Every structure is written in structure tokens, then in C-alpha cells.
Steps between C-alpha positions, in 0.01 A plus 500: 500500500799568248329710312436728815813485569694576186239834536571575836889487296422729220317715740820534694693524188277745355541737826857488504533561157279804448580672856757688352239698247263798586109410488395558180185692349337198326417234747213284460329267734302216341179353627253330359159718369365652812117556411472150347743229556705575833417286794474568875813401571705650219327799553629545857837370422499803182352755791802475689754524293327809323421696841888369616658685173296764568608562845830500368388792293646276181367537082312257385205372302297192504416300156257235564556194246309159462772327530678671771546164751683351194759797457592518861840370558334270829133491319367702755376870434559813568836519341734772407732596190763781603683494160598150419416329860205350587445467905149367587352427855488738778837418683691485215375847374537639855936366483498626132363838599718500782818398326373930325563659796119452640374381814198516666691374818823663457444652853404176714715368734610127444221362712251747346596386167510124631155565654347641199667227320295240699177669499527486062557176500192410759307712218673268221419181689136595613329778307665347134396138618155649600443685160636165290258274719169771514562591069607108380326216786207665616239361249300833427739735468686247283241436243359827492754730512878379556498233194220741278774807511823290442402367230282784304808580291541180332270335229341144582616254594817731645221628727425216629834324519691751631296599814510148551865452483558798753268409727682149538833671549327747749341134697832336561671825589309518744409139598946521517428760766215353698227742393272300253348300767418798719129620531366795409477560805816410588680769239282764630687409863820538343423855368346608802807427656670656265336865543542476845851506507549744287238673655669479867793654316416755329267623779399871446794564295494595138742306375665142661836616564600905586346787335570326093342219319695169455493242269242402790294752424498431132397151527253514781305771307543284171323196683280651742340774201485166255248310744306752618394717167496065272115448515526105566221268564451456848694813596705322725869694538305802475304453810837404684686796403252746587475444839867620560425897457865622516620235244 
């Protein structure tokens, strides 16, 4: 808990700080190897932040590093380096970006903004809990393809040890918020409630929110694209999200 917190403080920090400069030419978002070692959800958590910096029509390139978890300021990937600041997550990124001059929601109105605002953290709370629980406690996808990629990098025993390690962290994350005793079942529920509200809002529209892509947008498509092009055992997410055509 105080480590999150002393990030969430050189996050804020960080923002105020480097508001004042012009985005630069040479920033670089870290994840871990893509092809190899990058789990499900990493992967979607990297997605968003990419497709989010790219709506924002900012430079950037990715370098993918072993150890990328371990040089994130909060141990979670994707980060960013703009010069000599390191921001990593997705809403810290979006309030760095911001603190630039860009925004995705510049336009909203207070309760669109509020709105969208509640509709990222349902995907935070449901989709990210769903994508720790399918990758880390569901026993096939575990053993044959979460704990197998995480730990590929590393010679033995790290390869052992260390998928080991996370997915113990990963168990009493989420046994902390009620999701390791769920079925499989259960999870699937929570998506499929999940894609139906955002279905019911985005309707036949392009985008959630006017005519533009939000940070919304960016993070939807960064979860939603994740599940249904992962080849899993059992297939499950990808069977939920395809039966919601306009998502």
C-alpha cells in the first residue's frame, strides 16, 4: 500500500514537473518481449496505452525488456520515459499526457467526462480482474501458457521461481478483491456484463462519446482486441466478446 502510494506521488510529481516542457522526439514505452514473454494481461494493459498515445497523434517507440516489471516505477508495465520521468499505468499516462496539452476528452461535458470516467474504471475492476483470474487461477491456461511465457526469459530455477512468486501476488490480489473464489463460470458472468454495458452505450455509434475517440475508446479496444485475437485454452472471453457485433 505505501509503495502505491508514494507512486501515485511521484506520478503526480512527475506531471507537474514536466508539464511545462514540449513532448519530445525520443519517448519510449517499455513492455516486456511481446512474441515470447508478455502475458494476457500485460499485453492488454500495453494495448491501451499504445493505441491511447496514438490517438493523441504523440512520438513514440516501444522497447520490450526482460526485466521491464522491475524498472517500472509501480512494477507494473507499460511504462513511459519522456526525458527523465518515468509515468507507468494507463491513468497516470493519460494525466501526464494531459498535463502536454492532450486530451482525448477535452470536449466532454463534466458528466460526459464523469461518465466515461465510470465506465474505465468498470473496465479496470472487471475486464483487468477477468484477465488476472483467466491468465494466473485457471489451471490450464496457467501451466501451459501464463507461467511457460513469464518465465521463458530467465534461466532455471528463475523460471520456475519467478512465475511462482507472481502468480502468488496475482492470488491474493485478487482473493483481496473477492475474485479468486469465483468460478469460471462465474468470471465469464462478469465479462458478459461487462460488454453489455458498453455495448448499450456505444450502440451504433463509432466511437462512445461524440464523433472522437476517448481515453474510452483507447482502452476498450486495448482489452476487447487482447481477448479476442489470445488463443487460450478453452476459448472462453473470446466466445463472450463475439457475440456483441458493434463492440
Amino acid at each position: 500500500c505505501h509503495s502505491k502510494v508514494m507512486s501515485l506521488v511521484v506520478d503526480a510529481v512527475q506531471a507537474t514537473i514536466g508539464a511545462s516542457e514540449p513532448w519530445p522526439d525520443d519517448v519510449i514505452l517499455y513492455q516486456q518481449y511481446q512474441v515470447e514473454q508478455i502475458t494476457l494481461p500485460d499485453y492488454a494493459q500495453c494495448l491501451a496505452v499504445e493505441t491511447f498515445l496514438h490517438m493523441c497523434g504523440l512520438r513514440f517507440r516501444v522497447e520490450q525488456r526482460t526485466n521491464a516489471e522491475e524498472m517500472s516505477p509501480s512494477g507494473k508495465v507499460p511504462f513511459i520515459q519522456v526525458g527523465p520521468y518515468l509515468v507507468s499505468e494507463f491513468d497516470p499516462v493519460v494525466g501526464f499526457v494531459s498535463t502536454k496539452g492532450f486530451s482525448l476528452s477535452q470536449n466532454l461535458t463534466d458528466t460526459e467526462r464523469s461518465e466515461m470516467r465510470a465506465y474505465i474504471s468498470m473496465i479496470e475492476n472487471i475486464l483487468g480482474n477477468a484477465e488476472l483470474y483467466m491468465a494466473w487461477l485457471y489451471p490450464d491456461i496457467a501451466a501451459e501458457v501464463t507461467k511457460p511465457r513469464y518465465g521463458c526469459c530467465y534461466p532455471w530455477p528463475l523460471s520456475w521461481v519467478l512465475p511462482w512468486w507472481k502468480q502468488r501476488d496475482v492470488r491474493a490480489r485478487l482473493e483481496a478483491n473477492d475474485w479468486a473464489s469465483k468460478t469460471c463460470e462465474e468470471v465469464c458472468g462478469e465479462v458478459r456484463t461487462c460488454c453489455q454495458a458498453l455495448s448499450e452505450r456505444l450502440e451504433k455509434k463509432k466511437f462512445f462519446f461524440g464523433d472522437k475517440p476517448t481515453e474510452l475508446d483507447a482502452m476498450v479496444f486495448g482489452h476487447l482486441y487482447t481477448l479476442l485475437t489470445t488463443i487460450l485454452p478453452g476459448g472462453h472471453f473470446t466466445a463472450v466478446v463475439q457475440d456483441f457485433d458493434n463492440l
